[in-house]
GROMACS .gro file of C-alpha atoms in nm:
model
  220
    1MET     CA    1   2.383  15.112   9.463
    2SER     CA    2   2.272  14.769   9.345
    3VAL     CA    3   2.307  14.456   9.553
    4SER     CA    4   2.597  14.341   9.339
    5GLY     CA    5   2.790  14.656   9.418
    6TRP     CA    6   2.871  14.718   9.053
    7SER     CA    7   2.606  14.959   8.937
    8GLY     CA    8   2.553  15.316   9.039
    9SER     CA    9   2.337  15.602   8.916
   10VAL     CA   10   2.482  15.840   8.662
   11ASN     CA   11   2.720  16.088   8.829
   12GLU     CA   12   2.744  15.870   9.141
   13LYS     CA   13   3.108  15.794   9.217
   14VAL     CA   14   3.144  15.423   9.289
   15ASP     CA   15   3.401  15.294   9.538
   16PHE     CA   16   3.435  14.917   9.498
   17LYS     CA   17   3.620  14.882   9.831
   18THR     CA   18   3.294  14.960  10.009
   19SER     CA   19   3.042  14.821   9.761
   20LEU     CA   20   3.186  14.476   9.680
   21ASP     CA   21   3.168  14.204   9.943
   22SER     CA   22   3.498  14.055   9.822
   23TYR     CA   23   3.679  14.351   9.985
   24GLY     CA   24   3.539  14.262  10.327
   25ALA     CA   25   3.793  14.133  10.582
   26LYS     CA   26   3.865  14.175  10.954
   27ARG     CA   27   4.189  14.156  11.146
   28GLY     CA   28   4.219  13.833  11.345
   29GLU     CA   29   3.929  13.667  11.161
   30PHE     CA   30   3.952  13.409  10.881
   31ARG     CA   31   3.651  13.443  10.657
   32VAL     CA   32   3.530  13.190  10.399
   33LEU     CA   33   3.354  13.352  10.102
   34ASP     CA   34   3.272  13.293   9.737
   35VAL     CA   35   3.446  13.551   9.520
   36PRO     CA   36   3.265  13.617   9.190
   37GLU     CA   37   3.437  13.614   8.853
   38LEU     CA   38   3.615  13.949   8.818
   39ARG     CA   39   3.815  14.120   8.546
   40TYR     CA   40   4.145  14.298   8.597
   41LEU     CA   41   4.413  14.495   8.422
   42ALA     CA   42   4.711  14.263   8.471
   43ILE     CA   43   5.087  14.249   8.418
   44ASP     CA   44   5.335  13.972   8.512
   45GLY     CA   45   5.686  13.970   8.653
   46HIS     CA   46   5.943  13.805   8.875
   47GLY     CA   47   6.173  13.912   9.157
   48ASP     CA   48   6.189  14.116   9.475
   49PRO     CA   49   5.935  14.400   9.443
   50ASN     CA   50   6.148  14.621   9.670
   51VAL     CA   51   6.444  14.631   9.432
   52SER     CA   52   6.330  14.489   9.097
   53PRO     CA   53   6.318  14.742   8.810
   54GLU     CA   54   6.072  14.500   8.647
   55TYR     CA   55   5.824  14.559   8.931
   56ALA     CA   56   5.855  14.937   8.920
   57GLU     CA   57   5.810  14.931   8.542
   58ALA     CA   58   5.501  14.712   8.580
   59LEU     CA   59   5.328  14.964   8.806
   60ALA     CA   60   5.440  15.248   8.582
   61ALA     CA   61   5.252  15.079   8.297
   62LEU     CA   62   4.945  14.965   8.492
   63TYR     CA   63   4.835  15.289   8.655
   64PRO     CA   64   4.828  15.518   8.349
   65VAL     CA   65   4.594  15.272   8.176
   66ALA     CA   66   4.372  15.253   8.484
   67TYR     CA   67   4.339  15.631   8.505
   68LYS     CA   68   4.278  15.670   8.132
   69LEU     CA   69   3.990  15.422   8.174
   70LYS     CA   70   3.849  15.609   8.472
   71PHE     CA   71   3.853  15.945   8.294
   72ALA     CA   72   3.705  15.797   7.975
   73SER     CA   73   3.427  15.629   8.172
   74LYS     CA   74   3.333  15.955   8.342
   75ARG     CA   75   3.363  16.163   8.025
   76GLU     CA   76   3.192  15.929   7.778
   77LEU     CA   77   2.953  15.728   7.994
   78GLY     CA   78   2.889  15.959   8.288
   79ARG     CA   79   3.005  15.682   8.523
   80ASP     CA   80   3.278  15.775   8.768
   81TYR     CA   81   3.456  15.545   9.011
   82VAL     CA   82   3.751  15.535   9.245
   83VAL     CA   83   4.045  15.348   9.091
   84PRO     CA   84   4.052  15.028   9.300
   85PRO     CA   85   4.351  14.935   9.516
   86LEU     CA   86   4.649  14.750   9.377
   87GLU     CA   87   4.626  14.372   9.405
   88GLY     CA   88   4.881  14.098   9.348
   89LEU     CA   89   4.903  13.724   9.289
   90TRP     CA   90   5.223  13.578   9.434
   91TRP     CA   91   5.389  13.238   9.404
   92ALA     CA   92   5.721  13.052   9.402
   93GLU     CA   93   5.830  12.705   9.293
   94ASP     CA   94   5.904  12.633   9.660
   95MET     CA   95   5.632  12.806   9.862
   96ALA     CA   96   5.867  12.814  10.162
   97ALA     CA   97   6.039  13.098   9.977
   98PHE     CA   98   5.714  13.287  10.018
   99THR     CA   99   5.574  13.192  10.358
  100ALA     CA  100   5.877  13.092  10.567
  101ASN     CA  101   6.217  13.226  10.468
  102ARG     CA  102   6.070  13.511  10.258
  103ASP     CA  103   6.324  13.485   9.976
  104LYS     CA  104   6.171  13.756   9.759
  105SER     CA  105   6.421  13.710   9.477
  106ARG     CA  106   6.243  13.380   9.400
  107TRP     CA  107   5.893  13.523   9.385
  108SER     CA  108   5.681  13.549   9.072
  109TRP     CA  109   5.385  13.784   9.060
  110THR     CA  110   5.095  13.925   8.864
  111MET     CA  111   4.992  14.278   8.961
  112LEU     CA  112   4.624  14.362   8.918
  113LEU     CA  113   4.381  14.654   8.914
  114LEU     CA  114   4.010  14.570   8.918
  115MET     CA  115   3.807  14.672   8.613
  116PRO     CA  116   3.444  14.789   8.629
  117GLN     CA  117   3.218  14.542   8.450
  118TRP     CA  118   3.077  14.812   8.224
  119LEU     CA  119   3.416  14.862   8.053
  120GLY     CA  120   3.536  14.607   7.799
  121ASP     CA  121   3.814  14.519   7.558
  122GLU     CA  122   3.766  14.823   7.334
  123ALA     CA  123   3.787  15.061   7.628
  124VAL     CA  124   4.108  14.895   7.747
  125ALA     CA  125   4.264  14.911   7.400
  126ALA     CA  126   4.179  15.279   7.375
  127ALA     CA  127   4.323  15.347   7.721
  128VAL     CA  128   4.648  15.167   7.637
  129ALA     CA  129   4.677  15.370   7.317
  130ALA     CA  130   4.609  15.694   7.506
  131ALA     CA  131   4.867  15.605   7.772
  132GLY     CA  132   5.121  15.550   7.496
  133GLU     CA  133   5.088  15.894   7.347
  134THR     CA  134   5.400  16.107   7.391
  135THR     CA  135   5.397  16.473   7.486
  136GLY     CA  136   5.719  16.671   7.492
  137LYS     CA  137   5.995  16.475   7.665
  138LYS     CA  138   5.754  16.232   7.829
  139ARG     CA  139   5.797  15.880   7.695
  140PRO     CA  140   5.540  15.598   7.718
  141PRO     CA  141   5.587  15.334   7.990
  142VAL     CA  142   5.836  15.071   7.874
  143ARG     CA  143   5.605  14.780   7.966
  144LEU     CA  144   5.282  14.935   7.843
  145GLY     CA  145   5.237  14.671   7.573
  146GLU     CA  146   5.229  14.397   7.839
  147VAL     CA  147   4.919  14.525   8.018
  148GLU     CA  148   4.631  14.284   7.956
  149LEU     CA  149   4.266  14.244   8.049
  150ARG     CA  150   4.221  13.913   8.233
  151THR     CA  151   3.939  13.732   8.406
  152LEU     CA  152   3.999  13.577   8.747
  153ALA     CA  153   3.756  13.313   8.875
  154GLU     CA  154   3.874  13.231   9.229
  155GLY     CA  155   3.548  13.097   9.372
  156ARG     CA  156   3.566  12.973   9.733
  157CYS     CA  157   3.836  13.160   9.927
  158VAL     CA  158   3.964  13.222  10.278
  159GLN     CA  159   4.074  13.576  10.356
  160THR     CA  160   4.172  13.795  10.646
  161LEU     CA  161   4.300  14.146  10.710
  162HIS     CA  162   4.666  14.184  10.801
  163VAL     CA  163   4.768  14.510  10.970
  164GLY     CA  164   5.141  14.572  10.967
  165SER     CA  165   5.449  14.537  10.751
  166TYR     CA  166   5.438  14.311  10.449
  167ASP     CA  167   5.733  14.125  10.601
  168ASP     CA  168   5.519  14.033  10.902
  169GLU     CA  169   5.258  13.843  10.700
  170ALA     CA  170   5.422  13.502  10.745
  171GLU     CA  171   5.274  13.434  11.090
  172VAL     CA  172   4.921  13.515  10.973
  173LEU     CA  173   4.963  13.300  10.662
  174ALA     CA  174   5.095  13.011  10.872
  175ARG     CA  175   4.781  13.027  11.086
  176MET     CA  176   4.561  13.036  10.776
  177HIS     CA  177   4.742  12.751  10.598
  178ASP     CA  178   4.834  12.524  10.889
  179GLU     CA  179   4.553  12.578  11.138
  180PHE     CA  180   4.234  12.729  10.994
  181MET     CA  181   4.226  12.551  10.657
  182PRO     CA  182   4.290  12.197  10.793
  183ALA     CA  183   4.035  12.255  11.070
  184GLU     CA  184   3.774  12.352  10.809
  185GLY     CA  185   3.863  12.064  10.575
  186LEU     CA  186   4.002  12.299  10.309
  187VAL     CA  187   4.305  12.268  10.081
  188PHE     CA  188   4.482  12.502   9.837
  189ALA     CA  189   4.304  12.562   9.505
  190GLY     CA  190   4.473  12.868   9.358
  191THR     CA  191   4.736  13.136   9.389
  192HIS     CA  192   4.797  13.349   9.698
  193HIS     CA  193   4.627  13.686   9.649
  194GLU     CA  194   4.693  14.017   9.827
  195ILE     CA  195   4.490  14.339   9.817
  196TYR     CA  196   4.671  14.655   9.927
  197LEU     CA  197   4.426  14.886  10.101
  198SER     CA  198   4.703  15.127  10.211
  199ASP     CA  199   4.953  15.331  10.012
  200PRO     CA  200   5.300  15.238  10.144
  201ARG     CA  201   5.430  15.579  10.034
  202ARG     CA  202   5.196  15.750  10.282
  203VAL     CA  203   5.132  15.495  10.558
  204ALA     CA  204   5.380  15.370  10.819
  205PRO     CA  205   5.471  15.000  10.780
  206GLU     CA  206   5.307  14.903  11.111
  207LYS     CA  207   4.976  15.054  10.993
  208LEU     CA  208   4.956  14.904  10.644
  209ARG     CA  209   4.627  14.722  10.578
  210THR     CA  210   4.642  14.423  10.343
  211ILE     CA  211   4.378  14.162  10.262
  212LEU     CA  212   4.537  13.816  10.241
  213ARG     CA  213   4.332  13.575  10.029
  214GLN     CA  214   4.376  13.206   9.949
  215PRO     CA  215   4.151  13.020   9.701
  216VAL     CA  216   4.050  12.683   9.849
  217ARG     CA  217   3.843  12.371   9.791
  218ALA     CA  218   3.713  12.094  10.012
  219ALA     CA  219   3.974  11.830  10.090
  220GLY     CA  220   3.924  11.504   9.903
   0.00000   0.00000   0.00000
């Protein structure tokens, strides 16, 4: 594996969670790091992810494209990798709806899946087309046409690992925003970012592992 964590020998299965430094975080520790420019499959939406059909439809469109890319990479390039964990950018007009009273109906979001750097626009277009093919009674995802390839340049960030329910993140975020960042002379410089290391369908809420990331810059 190269220092960058991107490259692997042919037939070596790459897992970006262990090879990229930007996935490094510890519980109870706020870490300042420089996140490199990364590319993602992305789709936007609004509303409570627990009940919003829009959110469920977004994931139903995102994952088939991601797996078509993975299989094509292995088949055509001899480069296999683990599909990276789901990530999300989250915001609200009044951030208190996100960090304090947790009014999820007011949240906007962009759901993301990291793309290997060796796959480009043509590979994504081919994967979207393949995901849209119908077989028998199976219909293509309704939001498939909204999946895009985007570049995210977050730069300097603060991140930590939260273990527990998503609804219990507020206390950790308050410490990050109101204690750690001011003490380090840092202010907000981007959208709140979460990386879901656990599958909520298989892991109990109190054991969920989520990286909480906030892009920052020096105050003043």
